XYZ file of C-alpha atoms in Angstrom:
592
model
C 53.735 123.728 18.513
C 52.287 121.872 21.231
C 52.873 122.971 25.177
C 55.638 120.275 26.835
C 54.233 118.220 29.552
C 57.026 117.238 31.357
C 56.145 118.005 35.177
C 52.491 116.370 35.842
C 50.565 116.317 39.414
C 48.451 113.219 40.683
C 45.762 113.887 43.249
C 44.414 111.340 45.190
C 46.676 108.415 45.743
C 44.044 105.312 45.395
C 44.464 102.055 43.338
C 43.183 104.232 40.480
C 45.469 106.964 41.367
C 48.654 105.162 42.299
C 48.422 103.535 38.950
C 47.831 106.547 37.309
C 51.155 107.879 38.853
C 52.690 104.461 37.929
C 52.051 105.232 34.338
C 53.659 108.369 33.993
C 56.799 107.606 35.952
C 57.029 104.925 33.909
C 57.773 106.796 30.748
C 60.015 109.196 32.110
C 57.543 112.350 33.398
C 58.612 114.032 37.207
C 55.176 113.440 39.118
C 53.698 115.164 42.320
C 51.495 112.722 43.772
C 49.115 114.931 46.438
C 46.498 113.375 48.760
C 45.043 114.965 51.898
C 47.100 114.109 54.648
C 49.886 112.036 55.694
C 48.463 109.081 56.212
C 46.526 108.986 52.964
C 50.023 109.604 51.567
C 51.545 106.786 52.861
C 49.278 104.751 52.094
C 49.382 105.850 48.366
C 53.232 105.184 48.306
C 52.362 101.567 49.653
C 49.848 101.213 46.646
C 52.987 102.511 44.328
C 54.976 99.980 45.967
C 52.852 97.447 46.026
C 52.294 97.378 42.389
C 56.023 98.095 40.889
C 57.015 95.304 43.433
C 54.959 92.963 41.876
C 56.095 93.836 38.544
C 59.565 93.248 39.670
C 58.079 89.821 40.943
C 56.920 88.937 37.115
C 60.209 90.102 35.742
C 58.322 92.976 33.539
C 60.277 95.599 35.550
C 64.241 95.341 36.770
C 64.778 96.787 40.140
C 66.553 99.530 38.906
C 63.914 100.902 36.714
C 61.569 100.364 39.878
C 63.904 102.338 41.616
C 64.066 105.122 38.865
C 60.611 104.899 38.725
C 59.948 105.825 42.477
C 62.822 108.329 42.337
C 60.632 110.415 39.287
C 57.676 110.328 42.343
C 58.116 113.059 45.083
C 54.531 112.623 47.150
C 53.634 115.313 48.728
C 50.647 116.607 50.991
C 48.044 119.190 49.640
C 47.713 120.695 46.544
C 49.879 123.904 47.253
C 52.798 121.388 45.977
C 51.359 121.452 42.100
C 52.435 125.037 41.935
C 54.650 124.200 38.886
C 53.058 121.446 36.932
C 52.535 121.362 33.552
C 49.316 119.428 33.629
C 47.291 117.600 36.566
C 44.500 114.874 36.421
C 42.509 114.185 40.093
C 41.530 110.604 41.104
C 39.757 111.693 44.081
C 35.964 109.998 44.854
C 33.415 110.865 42.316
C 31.198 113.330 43.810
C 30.680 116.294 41.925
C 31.163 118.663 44.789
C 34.413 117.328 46.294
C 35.737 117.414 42.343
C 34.487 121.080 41.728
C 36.590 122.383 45.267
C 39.744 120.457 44.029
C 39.234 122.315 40.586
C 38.570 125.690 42.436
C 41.634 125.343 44.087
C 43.603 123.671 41.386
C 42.924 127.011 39.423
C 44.426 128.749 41.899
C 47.235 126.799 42.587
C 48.312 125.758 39.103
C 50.482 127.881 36.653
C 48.074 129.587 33.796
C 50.021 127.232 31.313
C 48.671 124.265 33.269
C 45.989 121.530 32.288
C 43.794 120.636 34.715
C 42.030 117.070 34.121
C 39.501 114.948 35.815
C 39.920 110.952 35.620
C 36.217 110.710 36.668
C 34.483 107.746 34.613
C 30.515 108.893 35.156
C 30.226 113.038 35.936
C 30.006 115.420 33.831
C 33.534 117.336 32.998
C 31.453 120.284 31.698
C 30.145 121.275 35.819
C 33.531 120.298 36.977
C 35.135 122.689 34.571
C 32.633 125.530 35.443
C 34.408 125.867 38.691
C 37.514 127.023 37.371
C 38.551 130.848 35.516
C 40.068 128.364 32.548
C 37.186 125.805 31.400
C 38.997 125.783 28.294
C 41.652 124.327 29.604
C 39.634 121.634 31.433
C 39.802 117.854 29.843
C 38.259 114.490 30.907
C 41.129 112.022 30.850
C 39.476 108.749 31.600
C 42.199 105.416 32.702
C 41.125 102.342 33.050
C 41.644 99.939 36.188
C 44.372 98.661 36.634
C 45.958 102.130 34.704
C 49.804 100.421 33.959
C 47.702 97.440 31.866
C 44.706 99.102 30.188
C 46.021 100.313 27.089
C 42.602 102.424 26.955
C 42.088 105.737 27.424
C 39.310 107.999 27.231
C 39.314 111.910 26.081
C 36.710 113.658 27.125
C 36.502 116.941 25.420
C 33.892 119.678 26.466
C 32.092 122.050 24.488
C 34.241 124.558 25.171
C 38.250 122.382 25.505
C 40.402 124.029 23.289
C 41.681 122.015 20.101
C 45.229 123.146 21.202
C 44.442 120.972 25.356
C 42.789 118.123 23.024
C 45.903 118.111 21.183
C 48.330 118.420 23.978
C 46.586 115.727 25.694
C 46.543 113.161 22.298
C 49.884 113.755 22.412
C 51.108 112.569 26.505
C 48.542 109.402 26.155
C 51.025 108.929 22.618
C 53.857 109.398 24.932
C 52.599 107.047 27.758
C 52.084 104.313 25.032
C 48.415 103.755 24.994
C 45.714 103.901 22.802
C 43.126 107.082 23.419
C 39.531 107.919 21.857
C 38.893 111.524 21.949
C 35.217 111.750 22.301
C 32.452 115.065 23.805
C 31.326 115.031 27.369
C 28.289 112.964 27.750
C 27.209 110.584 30.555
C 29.211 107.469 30.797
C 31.530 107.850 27.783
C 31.861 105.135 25.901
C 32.504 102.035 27.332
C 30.779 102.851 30.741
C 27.759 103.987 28.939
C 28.029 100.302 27.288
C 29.508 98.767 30.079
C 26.994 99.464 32.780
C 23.789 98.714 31.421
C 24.827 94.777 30.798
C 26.351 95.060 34.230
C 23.120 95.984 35.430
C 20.649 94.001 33.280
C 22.680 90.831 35.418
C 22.339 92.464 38.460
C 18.608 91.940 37.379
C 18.416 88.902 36.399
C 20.636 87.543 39.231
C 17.676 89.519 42.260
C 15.007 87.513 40.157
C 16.334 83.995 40.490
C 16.750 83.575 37.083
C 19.703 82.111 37.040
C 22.555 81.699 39.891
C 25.544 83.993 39.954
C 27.936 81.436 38.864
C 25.651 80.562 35.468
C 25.633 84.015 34.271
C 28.976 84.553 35.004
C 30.620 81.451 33.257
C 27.651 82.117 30.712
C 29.885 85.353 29.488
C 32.572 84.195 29.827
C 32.550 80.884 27.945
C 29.803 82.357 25.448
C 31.337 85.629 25.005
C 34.688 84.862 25.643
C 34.870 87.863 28.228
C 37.525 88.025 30.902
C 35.319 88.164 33.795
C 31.346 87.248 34.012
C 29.474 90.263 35.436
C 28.878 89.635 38.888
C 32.325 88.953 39.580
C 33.305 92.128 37.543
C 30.831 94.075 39.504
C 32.427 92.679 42.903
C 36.202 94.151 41.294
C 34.551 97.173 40.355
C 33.427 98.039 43.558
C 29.611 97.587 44.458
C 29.474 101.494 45.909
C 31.289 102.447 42.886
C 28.831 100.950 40.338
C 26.258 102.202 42.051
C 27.222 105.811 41.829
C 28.022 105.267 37.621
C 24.733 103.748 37.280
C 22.735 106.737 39.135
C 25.137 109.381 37.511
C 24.266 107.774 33.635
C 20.135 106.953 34.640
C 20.268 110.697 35.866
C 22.459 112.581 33.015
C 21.459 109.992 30.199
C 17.914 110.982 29.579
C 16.787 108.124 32.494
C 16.957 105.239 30.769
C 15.307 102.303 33.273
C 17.706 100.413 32.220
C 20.549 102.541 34.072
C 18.000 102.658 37.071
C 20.293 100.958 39.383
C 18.593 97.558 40.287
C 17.416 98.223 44.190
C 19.674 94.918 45.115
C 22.987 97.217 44.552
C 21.677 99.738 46.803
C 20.629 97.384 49.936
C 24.165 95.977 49.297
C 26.201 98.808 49.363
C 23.669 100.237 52.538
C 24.818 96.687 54.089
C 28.709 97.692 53.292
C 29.057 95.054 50.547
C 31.172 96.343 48.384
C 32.685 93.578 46.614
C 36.508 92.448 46.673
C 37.661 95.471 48.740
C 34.942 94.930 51.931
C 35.650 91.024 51.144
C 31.789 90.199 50.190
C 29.622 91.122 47.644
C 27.949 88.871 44.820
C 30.807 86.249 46.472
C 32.690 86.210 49.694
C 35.896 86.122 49.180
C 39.051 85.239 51.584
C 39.826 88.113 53.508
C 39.412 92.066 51.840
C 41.376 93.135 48.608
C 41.923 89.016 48.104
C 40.546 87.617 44.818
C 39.632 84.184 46.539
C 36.466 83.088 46.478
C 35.574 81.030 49.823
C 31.566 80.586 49.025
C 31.372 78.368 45.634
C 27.932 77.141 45.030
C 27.038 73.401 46.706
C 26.069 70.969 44.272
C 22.150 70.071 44.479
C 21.884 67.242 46.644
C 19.879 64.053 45.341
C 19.346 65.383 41.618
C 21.853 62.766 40.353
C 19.834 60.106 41.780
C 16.670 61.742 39.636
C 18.400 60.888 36.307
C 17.359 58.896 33.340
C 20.437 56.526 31.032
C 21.152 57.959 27.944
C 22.768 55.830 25.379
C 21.405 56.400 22.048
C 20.955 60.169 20.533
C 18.702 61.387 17.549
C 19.659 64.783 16.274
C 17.040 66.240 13.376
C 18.584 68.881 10.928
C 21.113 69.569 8.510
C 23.105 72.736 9.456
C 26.074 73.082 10.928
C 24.616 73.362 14.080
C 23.432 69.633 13.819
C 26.792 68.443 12.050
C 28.583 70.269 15.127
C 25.960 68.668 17.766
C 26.280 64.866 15.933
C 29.921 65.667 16.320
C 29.920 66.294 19.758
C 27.690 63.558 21.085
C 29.522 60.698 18.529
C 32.651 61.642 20.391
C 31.804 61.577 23.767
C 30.663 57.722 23.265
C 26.995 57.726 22.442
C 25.639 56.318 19.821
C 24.048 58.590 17.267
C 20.889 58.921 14.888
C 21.027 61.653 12.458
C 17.522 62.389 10.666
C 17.450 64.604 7.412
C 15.077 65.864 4.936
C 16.285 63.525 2.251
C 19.079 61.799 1.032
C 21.395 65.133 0.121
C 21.125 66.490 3.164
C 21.918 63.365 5.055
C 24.874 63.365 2.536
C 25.993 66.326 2.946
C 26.078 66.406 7.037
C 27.829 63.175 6.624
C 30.467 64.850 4.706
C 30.666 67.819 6.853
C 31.032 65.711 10.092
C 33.585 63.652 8.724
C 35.581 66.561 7.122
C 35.399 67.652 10.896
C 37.025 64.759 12.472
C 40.048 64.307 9.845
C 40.859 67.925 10.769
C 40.803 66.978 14.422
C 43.541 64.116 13.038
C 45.444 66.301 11.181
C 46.034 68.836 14.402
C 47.120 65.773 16.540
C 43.198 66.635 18.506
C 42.511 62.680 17.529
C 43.405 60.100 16.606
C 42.323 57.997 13.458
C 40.930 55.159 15.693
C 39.407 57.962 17.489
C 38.284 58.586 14.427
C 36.862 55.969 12.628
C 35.179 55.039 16.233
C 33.251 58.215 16.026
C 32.114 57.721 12.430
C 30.807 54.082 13.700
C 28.726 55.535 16.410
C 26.446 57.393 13.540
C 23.628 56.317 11.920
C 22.011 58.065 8.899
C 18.361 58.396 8.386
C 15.904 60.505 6.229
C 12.722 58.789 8.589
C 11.894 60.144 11.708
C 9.852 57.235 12.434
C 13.699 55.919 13.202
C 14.072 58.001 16.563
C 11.406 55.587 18.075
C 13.861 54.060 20.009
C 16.216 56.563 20.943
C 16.572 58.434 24.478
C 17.015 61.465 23.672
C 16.483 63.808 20.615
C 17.862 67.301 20.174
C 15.944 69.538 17.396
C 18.453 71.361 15.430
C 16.228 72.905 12.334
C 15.451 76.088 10.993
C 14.405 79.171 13.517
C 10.819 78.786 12.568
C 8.406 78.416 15.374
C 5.764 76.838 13.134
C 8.304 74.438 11.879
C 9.929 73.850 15.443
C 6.018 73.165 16.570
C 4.873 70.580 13.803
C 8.163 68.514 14.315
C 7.422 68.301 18.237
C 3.846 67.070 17.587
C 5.645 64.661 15.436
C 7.918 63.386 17.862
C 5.418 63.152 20.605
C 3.955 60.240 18.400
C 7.025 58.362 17.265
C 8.971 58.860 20.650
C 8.423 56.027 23.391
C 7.830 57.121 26.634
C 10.386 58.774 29.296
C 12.474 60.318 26.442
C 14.395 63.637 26.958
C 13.162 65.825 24.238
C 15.468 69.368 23.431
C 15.283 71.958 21.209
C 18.336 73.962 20.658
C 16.497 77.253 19.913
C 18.531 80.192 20.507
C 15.589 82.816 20.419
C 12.221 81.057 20.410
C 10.170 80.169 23.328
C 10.625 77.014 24.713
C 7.411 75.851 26.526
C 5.626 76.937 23.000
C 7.578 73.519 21.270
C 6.668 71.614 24.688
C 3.305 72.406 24.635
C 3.060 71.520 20.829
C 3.602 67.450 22.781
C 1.568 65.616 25.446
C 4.586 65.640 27.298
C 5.628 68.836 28.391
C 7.637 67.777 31.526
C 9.564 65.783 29.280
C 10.917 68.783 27.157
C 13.853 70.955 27.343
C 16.330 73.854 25.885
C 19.707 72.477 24.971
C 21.326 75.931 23.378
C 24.790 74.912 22.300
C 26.961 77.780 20.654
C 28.027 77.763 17.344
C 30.520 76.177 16.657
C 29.574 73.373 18.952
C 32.447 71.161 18.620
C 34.158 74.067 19.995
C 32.559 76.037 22.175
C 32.391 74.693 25.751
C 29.037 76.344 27.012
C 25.133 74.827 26.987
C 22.665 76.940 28.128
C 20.136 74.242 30.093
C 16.927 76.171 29.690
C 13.836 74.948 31.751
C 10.036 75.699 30.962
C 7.835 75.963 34.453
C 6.775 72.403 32.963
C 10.056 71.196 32.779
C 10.273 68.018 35.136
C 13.216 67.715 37.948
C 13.931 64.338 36.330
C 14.384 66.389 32.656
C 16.485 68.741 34.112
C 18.762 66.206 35.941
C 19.280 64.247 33.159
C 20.177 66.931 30.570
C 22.352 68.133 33.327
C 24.183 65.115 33.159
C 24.370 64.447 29.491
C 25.728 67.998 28.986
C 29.049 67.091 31.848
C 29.670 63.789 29.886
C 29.776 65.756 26.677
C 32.838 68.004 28.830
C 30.920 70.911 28.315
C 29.492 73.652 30.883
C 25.976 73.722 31.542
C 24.431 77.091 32.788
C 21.076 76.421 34.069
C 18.019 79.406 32.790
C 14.767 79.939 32.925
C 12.446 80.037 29.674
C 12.473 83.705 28.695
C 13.780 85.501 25.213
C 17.421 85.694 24.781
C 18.007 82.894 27.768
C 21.289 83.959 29.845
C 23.806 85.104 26.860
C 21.718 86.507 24.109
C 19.635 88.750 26.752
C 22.991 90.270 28.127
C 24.665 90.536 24.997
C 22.100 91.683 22.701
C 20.744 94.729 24.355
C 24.697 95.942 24.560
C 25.440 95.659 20.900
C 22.061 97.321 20.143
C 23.314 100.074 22.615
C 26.691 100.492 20.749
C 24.685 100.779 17.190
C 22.201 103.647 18.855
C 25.802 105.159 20.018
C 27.140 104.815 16.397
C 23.847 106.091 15.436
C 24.183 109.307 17.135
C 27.252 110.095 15.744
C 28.676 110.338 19.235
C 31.931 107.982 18.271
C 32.952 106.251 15.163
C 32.635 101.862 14.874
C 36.507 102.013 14.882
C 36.653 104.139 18.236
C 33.978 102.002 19.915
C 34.886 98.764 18.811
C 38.382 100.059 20.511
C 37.034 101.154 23.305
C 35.357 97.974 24.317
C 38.720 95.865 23.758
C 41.149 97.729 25.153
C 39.028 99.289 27.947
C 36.945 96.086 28.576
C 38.948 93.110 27.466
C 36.563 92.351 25.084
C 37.488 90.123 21.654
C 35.731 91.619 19.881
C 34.439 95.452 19.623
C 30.583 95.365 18.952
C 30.432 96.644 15.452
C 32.913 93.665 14.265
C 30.756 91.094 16.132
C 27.546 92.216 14.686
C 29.356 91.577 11.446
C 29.681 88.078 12.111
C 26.689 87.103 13.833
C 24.521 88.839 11.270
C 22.732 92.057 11.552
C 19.203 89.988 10.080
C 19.880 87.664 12.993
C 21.166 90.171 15.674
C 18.083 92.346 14.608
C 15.386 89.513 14.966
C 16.924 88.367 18.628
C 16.869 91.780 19.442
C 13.075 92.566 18.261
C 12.277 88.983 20.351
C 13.899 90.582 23.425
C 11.914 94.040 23.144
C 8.505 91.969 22.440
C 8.707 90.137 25.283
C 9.783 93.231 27.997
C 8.413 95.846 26.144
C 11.557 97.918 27.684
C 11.627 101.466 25.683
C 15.683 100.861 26.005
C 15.446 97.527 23.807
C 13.794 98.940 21.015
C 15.609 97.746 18.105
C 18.016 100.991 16.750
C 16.784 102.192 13.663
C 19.797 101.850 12.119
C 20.080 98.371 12.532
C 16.804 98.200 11.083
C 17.471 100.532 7.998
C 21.173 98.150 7.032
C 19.454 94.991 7.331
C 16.459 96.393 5.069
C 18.890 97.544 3.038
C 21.125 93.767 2.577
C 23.955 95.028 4.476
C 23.976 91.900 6.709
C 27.945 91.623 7.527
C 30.254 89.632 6.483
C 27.769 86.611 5.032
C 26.648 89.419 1.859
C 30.089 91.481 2.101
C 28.948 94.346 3.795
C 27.362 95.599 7.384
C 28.911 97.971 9.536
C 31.871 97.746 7.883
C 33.050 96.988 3.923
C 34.435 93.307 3.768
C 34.359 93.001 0.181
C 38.547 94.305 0.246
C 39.096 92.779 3.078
C-alpha cells in the first residue's frame, strides 16, 4: 500500500511554479506554496490569479471552483511552513547550488514520510539528491509550461529512488490527470534532450543568414505541423533559460557540439534579451510578458519589379509528387504541360489527377466547373521536346542525381531562353542540376511537401548562381499558387529536412540506448511538445530507407560526429523493416 499524498508543498511561486500549484489544487490536494519573501509571495498569488482568472474568462473553470481552488492554497513564506507535507517539488531557478540548499533544508524541515522532488528540466537529480540524509526518497518530477495544459510529465528516477517513491509518484500524476513517463536521471530527459538540439541547430542556422527567422519558423510549422517555429519557441522559453539547458546537456551529455550553445544565445542573454518576458529576443514584441510581435519582416523593396510572366507550366515525372504539383498549378489558372516516360505513365498521372479533383467535388472543395476547367488547363505529353515553349518547368523525377543531371542538360537544349527552371529535390544538391545547364542563374529549388495539393509550404531554395530575377519570379509563382514560400540557401536537408532529420535520428540513438521505449518517447514529444506526431510513428511513414539516406546526406555534407546516422536505423532498413510501406519499422503494422 502506497503512502497518501494528500498535503503537498510548492516552492518557488514562478509561472512554472504557480502552475504547478494550479494543478494540484485543482484536483483536490491542500498546497503550501513557499517563496522567499513577501513580495515574491505576492507576486506568486498574482500568477495564481492571473491564470484561474483567465480560465474563468474561457468558461473552463466556474468561479466557485476558482474560489475552492484558491481556498485549497495557503502561501506562505519560507520553508519552515512544509513541516507537515506529504510530498514537495521546488520550482526555484536551475542552478545546482541554490537547488542542493533548498534540499538541505527541505530534509530538515520535512516529515521522514515526506517526498522531496525537483521540477528541474536540465540538472542532474542524482547531485541534488546527494544533499539530503534520504536520496532515496528524492524524485525528478518534470511539468511542462504552461503545467494546468501539458498533459506531460516527466519521472525522473535515480539510481538509488526507491520503487515504493516511483510508485507513489505514478500514482499523484494518475491523480492529477496527466500522462507521466518514468524514465533514469540523465541529462535533458527526454524531450529536452530532443527538444534542444533542433532548438539550437536553428539558432545556427538563423546567426549564419541562412534563412530569416520568419522562414524557419513558418518552415516548422507548416512542414511539420508544429505549434510554434523555433525561434519564436525559443523567445517563450526564455533565451537565459535555454541557454542554461543547452550548457547543462553539452556539459552532462558527453559534449555533444551540437548542445554547444550557439555563441548568438549567449551575447543575447549578456545583452538582457530574453525573449517574451524582457519583450525582445529573436522578435520584439509589444511590451514584456505580451505575445505581440511589433517587428514583422519588411517586404524586399523592388524585387517584384525583377519578375518574369509565367503562364504556361511543364512538370516532368510521374509520381505523386508530379500528379500533386500538375494539380496545384492547373488550379491556380496556369496552363499546364505534363511530360512522361511513355504513354502509361502519362495515363496513369492523368487518372490520378483527375481522381484528385472529383474528390475535391465530392467534399464541396470545388466545384465541377472548377473542375472540368482544371482538367482543360492540362496537356499530356510523352516528348520533352514539347516544353520548348513553356516558362517554366519543375523536375519532379526520381531522387537520382545522375538522372536529375542528364534531364537538365536536356532541358538546357529544348528550353528557349529566360525560362525559370526548378527541381523539386528534397535532398540533392541544387547547383549540381544547375550546373549540369548553360544557364545556371536561371535555375532553382521548388521543394513542395508531399502531398502538395495539401500542404501549404515551398521551400524556395537558391544556388550562389541563382539570379535575383529567378528568385523573384519563383517567389511570385509560389504566392499565386496560395502557398508559403520560405526562402533557403543550397545546402543538404534545406530549412525542414536539416531541423527535422537530425531530431528523429536523435530519438532512434535514444531508443537505441534503451534509455525509453518508442511508446514513451513518441509520448513524450506530443504531449510535452505539441508535436503530431512522436518520432518513431513519423519515421514509419516517411520511410526509414528515405529518412536514413537524408540523414547520411546531412552527415556527408557537415561531417558533424552528432549526425552520424544511428546504427539502428541502419541495421532495420538493411534488414526491410522500412515502416509502414513493407508492414514493419519501428513498430508492427501488419495488425494494425
Amino acid at each position: 500500500m502506497g503512502r497518501e499524498i494528500n498535503t503537498v508543498g510548492v516552492v518557488g511561486l514562478g509561472t512554472m511554479g504557480a502552475g504547478i500549484v494550479e494543478v494540484f489544487a485543482r484536483n483536490g490536494l491542500s498546497v503550501v506554496a513557499v517563496e522567499i519573501d513577501a513580495q515574491a509571495l505576492e507576486r506568486g498569488r498574482a500568477n495564481l490569479a492571473g491564470s484561474t482568472d483567465r480560465a474563468v474568462a474561457k468558461g473552463k473553470l466556474s468561479p466557485q471552483d476558482r474560489d475552492a481552488l484558491v481556498g485549497r492554497v495557503d502561501f506562505q513564506v519560507g520553508l519552515a511552513a512544509l513541516h507537515s507535507v506529504d510530498f514537495v517539488i521546488e520550482a526555484v531557478p536551475e542552478h545546482l547550488d541554490l537547488k542542493q540548499q533548498i534540499f538541505a533544508e527541505l530534509d530538515r524541515v520535512c516529515p521522514p514520510h515526506a517526498i522531496l522532488a525537483t521540477n528541474t528540466s536540465s540538472l542532474s537529480v542524482t547531485e541534488i539528491s546527494v544533499a539530503t540524509h534520504r536520496p532515496h526518497q528524492v524524485i525528478g518530477v518534470h511539468f511542462f509550461n504552461p503545467a494546468p495544459v501539458m498533459k506531460l510529465v516527466e519521472i525522473i528516477k535515480t539510481v538509488v529512488t526507491t520503487p515504493e517513491v516511483v510508485a507513489d509518484v505514478e500514482a499523484m500524476c494518475a491523480r492529477l490527470g496527466k500522462a507521466d513517463v518514468t524514465i533514469n536521471d540523465r541529462a535533458g530527459f527526454i524531450a529536452n534532450a530532443l527538444l534542444f538540439g533542433y532548438l539550437n541547430h536553428a539558432v545556427t542556422m538563423f546567426e549564419g543568414r541562412y534563412a530569416t527567422r520568419e522562414d524557419i519558423d513558418a518552415a516548422m510549422k507548416l512542414g511539420c505541423g508544429l505549434p510554434m517555429g523555433p525561434l519564436a519557441l525559443m523567445d517563450l522559453i526564455g533565451l537565459d533559460t535555454a541557454y542554461e539547458i543547452l550548457d547543462t546537456m553539452y556539459r552532462r551529455g558527453g559534449r555533444d557540439r551540437r548542445h554547444a550553445p550557439n555563441p548568438l544565445l549567449k551575447q543575447m542573454v549578456t545583452a538582457g534579451l530574453l525573449g517574451r518576458k524582457s519583450g525582445r529576443g529573436f522578435y520584439t514584441y509589444e511590451k514584456p510578458g505580451s505575445p505581440v510581435v511589433v517587428d514583422a519582416a519588411a517586404a524586399v523593396e523592388g524585387e517584384a519589379s525583377l519578375e518574369r510572366p509565367i503562364t504556361t507550366v511543364g512538370v516532368v515525372g510521374s509520381g505523386t509528387m508530379a500528379s500533386g504539383i500538375i494539380e496545384v498549378f492547373a488550379k491556380a489558372g496556369y496552363e499546364v504541360l505534363s511530360v512522361t516516360r511513355g504513354a502509361e505513365k502519362s495515363a496513369r498521372v492523368c487518372e490520378t489527377v483527375k481522381t484528385s479533383l472529383n474528390k475535391g467535388v465530392v467534399r464541396g472543395k470545388l466545384s465541377e466547373a472548377d473542375r472540368d476547367q482544371t482538367v482543360g488547363r492540362i496537356t499530356w505529353s510523352t516528348n520533352l521536346d514539347h516544353l520548348a515553349d513553356v516558362d517554366l518547368v519543375v523536375e519532379a523525377v526520381v531522387e537520382e542525381l545522375s538522372v536529375k543531371k542528364a534531364l537538365f542538360a536536356s532541358l538546357d537544349e529544348i528550353c528557349k531562353p529566360g525560362v525559370v527552371l526548378a527541381t523539386t529535390t528534397s535532398s540533392l544538391p541544387v547547383i549540381e542540376c544547375a550546373m549540369a545547364t548553360q544557364r545556371p542563374a536561371d535555375v532553382i529549388g521548388l521543394h513542395f511537401f508531399n502531398p502538395a495539393q495539401i500542404m501549404p509550404l515551398v521551400e524556395i531554395v537558391s544556388t550562389i548562381r541563382t539570379s535575383a530575377t529567378t528568385r523573384a519570379t519563383a517567389k511570385s509563382v509560389i504566392a499565386k499558387l496560395g502557398k508559403t514560400g520560405v526562402g533557403c540557401a543550397d545546402r543538404a536537408g534545406f530549412i525542414v529536412n536539416a531541423l527535422l532529420f537530425p531530431y528523429l535520428n536523435d530519438a532512434v540513438k535514444m531508443l537505441e540506448a534503451s534509455y525509453a521505449t518508442a511508446d514513451d518517447i513518441d509520448a513524450a514529444m506530443k504531449l510535452g511538445c505539441g508535436y503530431p506526431m512522436g518520432p518513431f510513428e513519423l519515421l514509419d511513414v516517411v520511410g526509414l530507407d528515405v529518412s536514413l539516406a537524408i540523414q547520411r546526406e546531412l552527415y556527408l555534407e557537415l561531417r558533424e560526429p552528432g549526425f552520424s546516422p544511428a546504427p539502428l536505423l541502419e541495421h532495420l532498413v538493411t534488414a526491410g523493416y522500412l515502416g509502414r510501406k513493407t508492414g514493419r519499422g519501428f513498430r508492427d503494422h501488419t495488425h494494425r
